[in-house]
């Protein structure tokens, strides 16, 4: 049996497979042994009480799903008192995901969460920044550095920073997160999209636009993980369209140290355990003793690699 354990900064996970924030809840214990998962990543919490976006919030698309949930929240007090405790009863590390409107709100929320029994904080900076006219923090290197460095000043907890695939130069943004003190990068989130009902001629989402997830975005997510892997020294956690063990292997070869499963869990609540078993079987079949030996091992033409590096240096 292969060693499936991976390290994300100072945190050791028993295997590289975990749920994505927003696609997992305590009710999954009816379908999965939560002690077998690499980590338990909770839905993003907002310090402020918010009701979320107008309905309908979800629409099926070819090869994926659109959602515009809006991160509804009962606030940080409710989250710490009523949500977190149930997850901390399991052996798997608990990762608290945080979303906030301003730099100060992010920093103060992470400070409060650091006093709880969690293993790491995932700062979801792919959410709108009210101090920049609603543009996501992770859309620019400057605002990424600003918010991550502020959080870092307020907490010593392991800090994962969740980036957005909608940014133009992901390598620069990943570098900014690393320089500001991130321990790992979660790459990434949904891609902005839209769908229209041709009979009513109305958008299928109440908020008009939403985030596209599922198999349709996997090639984009894989490319972004590889670009981040080339740009930074900290671990990358891949996310986007992963639904099988083969997808996990692909993401690890591209540079991911671990992965998160999102939309696939809506189709099959047991899929995460199946993926873990599949990764183990792949390692056994390929005589791989340690799953970490896969990280970043995609084979490339040296000439192409040299040209890519020169381009990255020029554009960075």
mmCIF file of C-alpha atoms in Angstrom:
data_model
loop_
_atom_site.group_PDB
_atom_site.id
_atom_site.type_symbol
_atom_site.label_atom_id
_atom_site.label_comp_id
_atom_site.label_asym_id
_atom_site.label_seq_id
_atom_site.Cartn_x
_atom_site.Cartn_y
_atom_site.Cartn_z
ATOM 1 C CA UNK A 1 0.000 0.000 0.000
ATOM 2 C CA UNK A 2 1.362 3.421 -0.984
ATOM 3 C CA UNK A 3 1.920 6.253 1.447
ATOM 4 C CA UNK A 4 -0.855 8.734 0.578
ATOM 5 C CA UNK A 5 0.073 11.331 3.213
ATOM 6 C CA UNK A 6 0.915 14.834 1.968
ATOM 7 C CA UNK A 7 2.194 18.003 3.654
ATOM 8 C CA UNK A 8 0.560 21.388 3.223
ATOM 9 C CA UNK A 9 2.971 23.662 5.023
ATOM 10 C CA UNK A 10 3.193 22.365 8.598
ATOM 11 C CA UNK A 11 -0.051 20.411 8.280
ATOM 12 C CA UNK A 12 0.054 16.693 7.411
ATOM 13 C CA UNK A 13 -2.998 15.218 5.663
ATOM 14 C CA UNK A 14 -3.565 11.448 5.605
ATOM 15 C CA UNK A 15 -4.280 11.694 1.881
ATOM 16 C CA UNK A 16 -4.487 14.491 -0.710
ATOM 17 C CA UNK A 17 -8.286 14.399 -1.216
ATOM 18 C CA UNK A 18 -10.719 16.752 0.521
ATOM 19 C CA UNK A 19 -14.064 18.434 -0.212
ATOM 20 C CA UNK A 20 -14.222 21.936 -1.653
ATOM 21 C CA UNK A 21 -15.730 24.709 0.412
ATOM 22 C CA UNK A 22 -19.452 25.103 -0.254
ATOM 23 C CA UNK A 23 -19.800 21.517 -1.483
ATOM 24 C CA UNK A 24 -19.647 19.746 1.861
ATOM 25 C CA UNK A 25 -21.612 19.622 5.112
ATOM 26 C CA UNK A 26 -21.873 17.480 8.229
ATOM 27 C CA UNK A 27 -24.696 15.489 6.600
ATOM 28 C CA UNK A 28 -22.104 13.798 4.373
ATOM 29 C CA UNK A 29 -21.242 11.586 7.332
ATOM 30 C CA UNK A 30 -24.259 9.508 6.290
ATOM 31 C CA UNK A 31 -22.462 8.602 3.050
ATOM 32 C CA UNK A 32 -18.778 8.860 4.026
ATOM 33 C CA UNK A 33 -16.494 8.054 6.908
ATOM 34 C CA UNK A 34 -15.266 11.603 7.469
ATOM 35 C CA UNK A 35 -12.216 10.275 9.319
ATOM 36 C CA UNK A 36 -10.917 8.935 5.987
ATOM 37 C CA UNK A 37 -10.804 12.331 4.250
ATOM 38 C CA UNK A 38 -7.612 14.341 3.907
ATOM 39 C CA UNK A 39 -9.347 17.322 5.541
ATOM 40 C CA UNK A 40 -12.815 18.742 6.149
ATOM 41 C CA UNK A 41 -13.200 22.077 4.351
ATOM 42 C CA UNK A 42 -16.259 23.959 5.550
ATOM 43 C CA UNK A 43 -18.446 26.365 3.623
ATOM 44 C CA UNK A 44 -17.159 29.936 3.679
ATOM 45 C CA UNK A 45 -18.391 31.988 6.599
ATOM 46 C CA UNK A 46 -18.925 35.737 6.454
ATOM 47 C CA UNK A 47 -18.463 37.809 9.622
ATOM 48 C CA UNK A 48 -21.645 39.677 8.721
ATOM 49 C CA UNK A 49 -25.117 38.186 8.670
ATOM 50 C CA UNK A 50 -26.231 37.951 5.047
ATOM 51 C CA UNK A 51 -29.148 36.284 3.297
ATOM 52 C CA UNK A 52 -27.401 35.420 0.039
ATOM 53 C CA UNK A 53 -28.391 36.042 -3.560
ATOM 54 C CA UNK A 54 -31.927 35.945 -5.016
ATOM 55 C CA UNK A 55 -33.321 32.641 -6.272
ATOM 56 C CA UNK A 56 -32.944 30.626 -8.393
ATOM 57 C CA UNK A 57 -29.374 30.084 -7.238
ATOM 58 C CA UNK A 58 -28.378 27.006 -9.232
ATOM 59 C CA UNK A 59 -28.685 26.061 -12.901
ATOM 60 C CA UNK A 60 -27.472 22.929 -14.656
ATOM 61 C CA UNK A 61 -25.273 23.402 -17.724
ATOM 62 C CA UNK A 62 -23.648 21.102 -20.245
ATOM 63 C CA UNK A 63 -20.725 19.517 -18.411
ATOM 64 C CA UNK A 64 -21.225 21.490 -15.236
ATOM 65 C CA UNK A 65 -23.301 23.718 -13.022
ATOM 66 C CA UNK A 66 -23.821 27.435 -12.499
ATOM 67 C CA UNK A 67 -24.344 28.738 -8.992
ATOM 68 C CA UNK A 68 -24.916 32.137 -7.456
ATOM 69 C CA UNK A 69 -25.395 31.359 -3.780
ATOM 70 C CA UNK A 70 -24.012 34.610 -2.380
ATOM 71 C CA UNK A 71 -22.423 33.070 0.742
ATOM 72 C CA UNK A 72 -25.432 33.302 3.103
ATOM 73 C CA UNK A 73 -24.268 33.511 6.710
ATOM 74 C CA UNK A 74 -25.605 33.767 10.231
ATOM 75 C CA UNK A 75 -22.394 35.505 11.248
ATOM 76 C CA UNK A 76 -19.179 34.457 12.947
ATOM 77 C CA UNK A 77 -20.636 34.037 16.468
ATOM 78 C CA UNK A 78 -23.219 31.539 15.238
ATOM 79 C CA UNK A 79 -20.587 29.735 13.163
ATOM 80 C CA UNK A 80 -18.172 29.316 16.075
ATOM 81 C CA UNK A 81 -20.853 28.271 18.553
ATOM 82 C CA UNK A 82 -23.142 26.107 16.427
ATOM 83 C CA UNK A 83 -21.341 24.969 13.241
ATOM 84 C CA UNK A 84 -17.674 24.307 14.016
ATOM 85 C CA UNK A 85 -18.028 21.991 17.046
ATOM 86 C CA UNK A 86 -19.637 19.118 15.114
ATOM 87 C CA UNK A 87 -16.746 18.953 12.637
ATOM 88 C CA UNK A 88 -13.995 19.018 15.258
ATOM 89 C CA UNK A 89 -15.234 15.663 16.652
ATOM 90 C CA UNK A 90 -13.617 13.876 13.689
ATOM 91 C CA UNK A 91 -9.954 12.955 13.241
ATOM 92 C CA UNK A 92 -9.567 14.792 9.934
ATOM 93 C CA UNK A 93 -8.158 18.347 10.095
ATOM 94 C CA UNK A 94 -10.841 21.041 9.963
ATOM 95 C CA UNK A 95 -10.287 23.924 7.532
ATOM 96 C CA UNK A 96 -12.397 27.027 8.133
ATOM 97 C CA UNK A 97 -13.079 29.017 4.975
ATOM 98 C CA UNK A 98 -13.603 32.764 5.405
ATOM 99 C CA UNK A 99 -15.129 35.389 3.116
ATOM 100 C CA UNK A 100 -15.243 39.099 3.958
ATOM 101 C CA UNK A 101 -15.996 42.453 2.353
ATOM 102 C CA UNK A 102 -12.947 44.420 3.498
ATOM 103 C CA UNK A 103 -9.322 43.848 4.491
ATOM 104 C CA UNK A 104 -10.051 44.655 8.128
ATOM 105 C CA UNK A 105 -13.029 42.282 8.256
ATOM 106 C CA UNK A 106 -10.884 39.492 6.836
ATOM 107 C CA UNK A 107 -8.101 40.065 9.351
ATOM 108 C CA UNK A 108 -10.393 40.279 12.387
ATOM 109 C CA UNK A 109 -12.414 37.216 11.328
ATOM 110 C CA UNK A 110 -9.251 35.145 10.921
ATOM 111 C CA UNK A 111 -8.012 36.343 14.287
ATOM 112 C CA UNK A 112 -11.184 35.096 15.971
ATOM 113 C CA UNK A 113 -11.095 31.760 14.146
ATOM 114 C CA UNK A 114 -7.511 31.268 15.306
ATOM 115 C CA UNK A 115 -8.836 30.893 18.848
ATOM 116 C CA UNK A 116 -10.940 27.875 17.848
ATOM 117 C CA UNK A 117 -10.024 24.218 17.405
ATOM 118 C CA UNK A 118 -9.306 24.313 13.653
ATOM 119 C CA UNK A 119 -6.222 23.183 11.757
ATOM 120 C CA UNK A 120 -6.034 25.883 9.081
ATOM 121 C CA UNK A 121 -7.823 28.902 7.636
ATOM 122 C CA UNK A 122 -8.785 29.154 3.974
ATOM 123 C CA UNK A 123 -9.087 32.830 3.030
ATOM 124 C CA UNK A 124 -11.539 32.965 0.149
ATOM 125 C CA UNK A 125 -10.180 36.125 -1.476
ATOM 126 C CA UNK A 126 -11.981 35.352 -4.721
ATOM 127 C CA UNK A 127 -14.970 37.173 -3.200
ATOM 128 C CA UNK A 128 -15.849 40.858 -3.906
ATOM 129 C CA UNK A 129 -13.831 43.608 -2.234
ATOM 130 C CA UNK A 130 -16.097 46.517 -1.295
ATOM 131 C CA UNK A 131 -13.041 48.786 -1.018
ATOM 132 C CA UNK A 132 -12.284 48.197 -4.725
ATOM 133 C CA UNK A 133 -15.770 48.685 -6.216
ATOM 134 C CA UNK A 134 -16.664 45.028 -5.798
ATOM 135 C CA UNK A 135 -13.687 43.590 -7.680
ATOM 136 C CA UNK A 136 -12.444 40.382 -6.057
ATOM 137 C CA UNK A 137 -9.326 40.776 -3.886
ATOM 138 C CA UNK A 138 -7.544 38.108 -5.945
ATOM 139 C CA UNK A 139 -8.070 39.928 -9.253
ATOM 140 C CA UNK A 140 -4.856 41.898 -8.695
ATOM 141 C CA UNK A 141 -1.481 41.219 -7.103
ATOM 142 C CA UNK A 142 -1.668 44.466 -5.094
ATOM 143 C CA UNK A 143 -4.981 43.725 -3.355
ATOM 144 C CA UNK A 144 -3.980 40.083 -2.891
ATOM 145 C CA UNK A 145 -0.831 41.158 -1.061
ATOM 146 C CA UNK A 146 -2.767 43.737 0.961
ATOM 147 C CA UNK A 147 -5.387 41.354 2.306
ATOM 148 C CA UNK A 148 -3.111 38.342 2.844
ATOM 149 C CA UNK A 149 -0.459 40.371 4.668
ATOM 150 C CA UNK A 150 -3.169 41.878 6.898
ATOM 151 C CA UNK A 151 -4.490 38.413 7.768
ATOM 152 C CA UNK A 152 -0.965 37.185 8.413
ATOM 153 C CA UNK A 153 -0.406 39.958 10.962
ATOM 154 C CA UNK A 154 -3.476 38.804 12.895
ATOM 155 C CA UNK A 155 -2.917 35.030 12.922
ATOM 156 C CA UNK A 156 -0.141 32.448 13.141
ATOM 157 C CA UNK A 157 -2.509 29.699 11.988
ATOM 158 C CA UNK A 158 -1.723 27.839 8.744
ATOM 159 C CA UNK A 159 -3.169 30.071 6.027
ATOM 160 C CA UNK A 160 -4.468 28.810 2.682
ATOM 161 C CA UNK A 161 -5.383 31.482 0.148
ATOM 162 C CA UNK A 162 -8.113 30.701 -2.391
ATOM 163 C CA UNK A 163 -7.554 32.455 -5.721
ATOM 164 C CA UNK A 164 -9.932 33.136 -8.599
ATOM 165 C CA UNK A 165 -9.566 31.714 -12.125
ATOM 166 C CA UNK A 166 -11.022 34.948 -13.479
ATOM 167 C CA UNK A 167 -7.746 36.845 -12.935
ATOM 168 C CA UNK A 168 -5.518 37.742 -15.886
ATOM 169 C CA UNK A 169 -2.017 36.911 -14.594
ATOM 170 C CA UNK A 170 -2.373 34.114 -12.065
ATOM 171 C CA UNK A 171 1.395 33.676 -11.593
ATOM 172 C CA UNK A 172 1.835 37.240 -10.315
ATOM 173 C CA UNK A 173 -1.122 36.886 -7.961
ATOM 174 C CA UNK A 174 0.144 33.558 -6.610
ATOM 175 C CA UNK A 175 3.546 35.147 -5.975
ATOM 176 C CA UNK A 176 1.884 38.054 -4.149
ATOM 177 C CA UNK A 177 0.023 35.616 -1.883
ATOM 178 C CA UNK A 178 3.251 33.752 -1.135
ATOM 179 C CA UNK A 179 5.212 36.932 -0.401
ATOM 180 C CA UNK A 180 2.439 38.156 1.904
ATOM 181 C CA UNK A 181 2.671 35.031 4.063
ATOM 182 C CA UNK A 182 0.356 32.380 2.616
ATOM 183 C CA UNK A 183 1.263 28.785 3.531
ATOM 184 C CA UNK A 184 -0.581 27.324 0.534
ATOM 185 C CA UNK A 185 -2.649 28.360 -2.462
ATOM 186 C CA UNK A 186 -6.042 26.911 -3.340
ATOM 187 C CA UNK A 187 -6.401 27.160 -7.102
ATOM 188 C CA UNK A 188 -9.135 27.945 -7.606
ATOM 189 C CA UNK A 189 -12.818 28.771 -7.688
ATOM 190 C CA UNK A 190 -15.645 28.923 -10.218
ATOM 191 C CA UNK A 191 -15.455 30.721 -13.568
ATOM 192 C CA UNK A 192 -17.958 33.516 -14.187
ATOM 193 C CA UNK A 193 -20.728 32.426 -16.557
ATOM 194 C CA UNK A 194 -24.365 32.841 -17.523
ATOM 195 C CA UNK A 195 -27.300 30.835 -18.884
ATOM 196 C CA UNK A 196 -30.641 31.946 -20.380
ATOM 197 C CA UNK A 197 -33.983 30.131 -20.538
ATOM 198 C CA UNK A 198 -34.962 30.431 -24.207
ATOM 199 C CA UNK A 199 -38.684 30.084 -23.430
ATOM 200 C CA UNK A 200 -38.982 32.788 -20.770
ATOM 201 C CA UNK A 201 -35.959 34.696 -22.175
ATOM 202 C CA UNK A 202 -34.869 35.235 -18.598
ATOM 203 C CA UNK A 203 -31.521 34.392 -17.019
ATOM 204 C CA UNK A 204 -31.550 30.999 -15.330
ATOM 205 C CA UNK A 205 -30.004 32.542 -12.212
ATOM 206 C CA UNK A 206 -31.715 35.169 -10.073
ATOM 207 C CA UNK A 207 -28.433 37.079 -9.923
ATOM 208 C CA UNK A 208 -28.071 36.834 -13.748
ATOM 209 C CA UNK A 209 -24.453 35.614 -13.628
ATOM 210 C CA UNK A 210 -22.843 32.952 -11.490
ATOM 211 C CA UNK A 211 -19.911 30.630 -11.091
ATOM 212 C CA UNK A 212 -19.404 27.706 -13.475
ATOM 213 C CA UNK A 213 -18.070 24.501 -11.919
ATOM 214 C CA UNK A 214 -17.805 20.849 -12.871
ATOM 215 C CA UNK A 215 -15.960 18.905 -15.623
ATOM 216 C CA UNK A 216 -16.339 21.777 -18.107
ATOM 217 C CA UNK A 217 -13.725 23.863 -16.265
ATOM 218 C CA UNK A 218 -11.184 21.123 -15.524
ATOM 219 C CA UNK A 219 -8.707 21.935 -18.354
ATOM 220 C CA UNK A 220 -8.657 25.585 -17.260
ATOM 221 C CA UNK A 221 -8.205 24.678 -13.594
ATOM 222 C CA UNK A 222 -5.397 22.265 -14.484
ATOM 223 C CA UNK A 223 -3.587 24.960 -16.477
ATOM 224 C CA UNK A 224 -3.886 27.431 -13.606
ATOM 225 C CA UNK A 225 -2.495 24.924 -11.110
ATOM 226 C CA UNK A 226 0.496 24.304 -13.360
ATOM 227 C CA UNK A 227 1.144 28.035 -13.773
ATOM 228 C CA UNK A 228 0.992 28.538 -10.003
ATOM 229 C CA UNK A 229 3.297 25.569 -9.416
ATOM 230 C CA UNK A 230 5.918 27.141 -11.674
ATOM 231 C CA UNK A 231 5.581 30.514 -9.973
ATOM 232 C CA UNK A 232 5.705 29.715 -6.247
ATOM 233 C CA UNK A 233 7.426 27.482 -3.692
ATOM 234 C CA UNK A 234 4.438 26.902 -1.398
ATOM 235 C CA UNK A 235 2.027 23.975 -1.932
ATOM 236 C CA UNK A 236 -0.838 24.207 -4.406
ATOM 237 C CA UNK A 237 -4.257 22.678 -3.702
ATOM 238 C CA UNK A 238 -6.015 22.043 -7.007
ATOM 239 C CA UNK A 239 -9.735 22.487 -7.481
ATOM 240 C CA UNK A 240 -12.009 22.521 -10.512
ATOM 241 C CA UNK A 241 -13.849 19.721 -12.298
ATOM 242 C CA UNK A 242 -12.275 16.856 -10.341
ATOM 243 C CA UNK A 243 -14.487 13.778 -10.293
ATOM 244 C CA UNK A 244 -12.167 10.746 -10.459
ATOM 245 C CA UNK A 245 -8.839 9.366 -9.286
ATOM 246 C CA UNK A 246 -7.459 9.989 -12.775
ATOM 247 C CA UNK A 247 -8.294 13.684 -12.363
ATOM 248 C CA UNK A 248 -6.414 13.754 -9.057
ATOM 249 C CA UNK A 249 -3.333 12.162 -10.629
ATOM 250 C CA UNK A 250 -3.473 14.702 -13.462
ATOM 251 C CA UNK A 251 -3.636 17.632 -11.039
ATOM 252 C CA UNK A 252 -0.760 16.267 -8.976
ATOM 253 C CA UNK A 253 1.383 15.769 -12.068
ATOM 254 C CA UNK A 254 0.612 19.406 -12.940
ATOM 255 C CA UNK A 255 1.925 20.495 -9.536
ATOM 256 C CA UNK A 256 -0.867 20.120 -6.963
ATOM 257 C CA UNK A 257 0.082 18.687 -3.568
ATOM 258 C CA UNK A 258 -3.587 18.029 -2.767
ATOM 259 C CA UNK A 259 -6.989 18.533 -4.371
ATOM 260 C CA UNK A 260 -10.548 19.511 -3.503
ATOM 261 C CA UNK A 261 -13.698 17.853 -4.865
ATOM 262 C CA UNK A 262 -16.744 20.043 -5.418
ATOM 263 C CA UNK A 263 -19.556 19.542 -7.921
ATOM 264 C CA UNK A 264 -18.942 15.781 -8.256
ATOM 265 C CA UNK A 265 -20.163 15.299 -4.668
ATOM 266 C CA UNK A 266 -23.596 16.623 -5.618
ATOM 267 C CA UNK A 267 -23.920 13.818 -8.170
ATOM 268 C CA UNK A 268 -22.462 11.120 -5.908
ATOM 269 C CA UNK A 269 -22.092 11.798 -2.164
ATOM 270 C CA UNK A 270 -19.690 8.836 -1.923
ATOM 271 C CA UNK A 271 -17.357 10.038 -4.676
ATOM 272 C CA UNK A 272 -14.577 11.319 -2.393
ATOM 273 C CA UNK A 273 -14.009 7.883 -0.850
ATOM 274 C CA UNK A 274 -14.067 6.306 -4.316
ATOM 275 C CA UNK A 275 -11.449 8.818 -5.456
ATOM 276 C CA UNK A 276 -9.193 8.088 -2.460
ATOM 277 C CA UNK A 277 -9.441 4.350 -3.155
ATOM 278 C CA UNK A 278 -8.719 4.980 -6.831
ATOM 279 C CA UNK A 279 -5.574 6.984 -6.079
ATOM 280 C CA UNK A 280 -4.356 4.172 -3.833
ATOM 281 C CA UNK A 281 -5.027 1.595 -6.582
ATOM 282 C CA UNK A 282 -3.199 3.714 -9.181
ATOM 283 C CA UNK A 283 -0.120 3.966 -6.963
ATOM 284 C CA UNK A 284 -0.146 0.213 -6.397
ATOM 285 C CA UNK A 285 -0.488 -0.557 -10.116
ATOM 286 C CA UNK A 286 2.289 1.904 -11.029
ATOM 287 C CA UNK A 287 4.608 0.785 -8.189
ATOM 288 C CA UNK A 288 4.543 4.248 -6.617
ATOM 289 C CA UNK A 289 5.490 4.048 -2.940
ATOM 290 C CA UNK A 290 4.722 7.665 -2.055
ATOM 291 C CA UNK A 291 2.006 9.757 -3.694
ATOM 292 C CA UNK A 292 4.159 12.873 -3.238
ATOM 293 C CA UNK A 293 6.469 11.501 -5.931
ATOM 294 C CA UNK A 294 3.778 12.510 -8.454
ATOM 295 C CA UNK A 295 3.806 16.229 -7.640
ATOM 296 C CA UNK A 296 4.901 18.338 -10.593
ATOM 297 C CA UNK A 297 6.159 15.355 -12.591
ATOM 298 C CA UNK A 298 4.434 16.106 -15.879
ATOM 299 C CA UNK A 299 6.901 15.301 -18.675
ATOM 300 C CA UNK A 300 7.620 18.199 -21.015
ATOM 301 C CA UNK A 301 9.890 18.908 -23.949
ATOM 302 C CA UNK A 302 12.934 20.763 -22.488
ATOM 303 C CA UNK A 303 12.892 23.289 -25.354
ATOM 304 C CA UNK A 304 9.247 24.106 -24.696
ATOM 305 C CA UNK A 305 9.987 24.414 -20.984
ATOM 306 C CA UNK A 306 12.841 26.861 -21.616
ATOM 307 C CA UNK A 307 10.646 29.016 -23.866
ATOM 308 C CA UNK A 308 7.835 28.972 -21.299
ATOM 309 C CA UNK A 309 10.217 30.087 -18.537
ATOM 310 C CA UNK A 310 11.552 32.956 -20.639
ATOM 311 C CA UNK A 311 8.001 34.065 -21.426
ATOM 312 C CA UNK A 312 6.999 33.867 -17.743
ATOM 313 C CA UNK A 313 10.015 35.950 -16.706
ATOM 314 C CA UNK A 314 9.297 38.582 -19.336
ATOM 315 C CA UNK A 315 5.599 38.850 -18.467
ATOM 316 C CA UNK A 316 6.235 38.742 -14.708
#
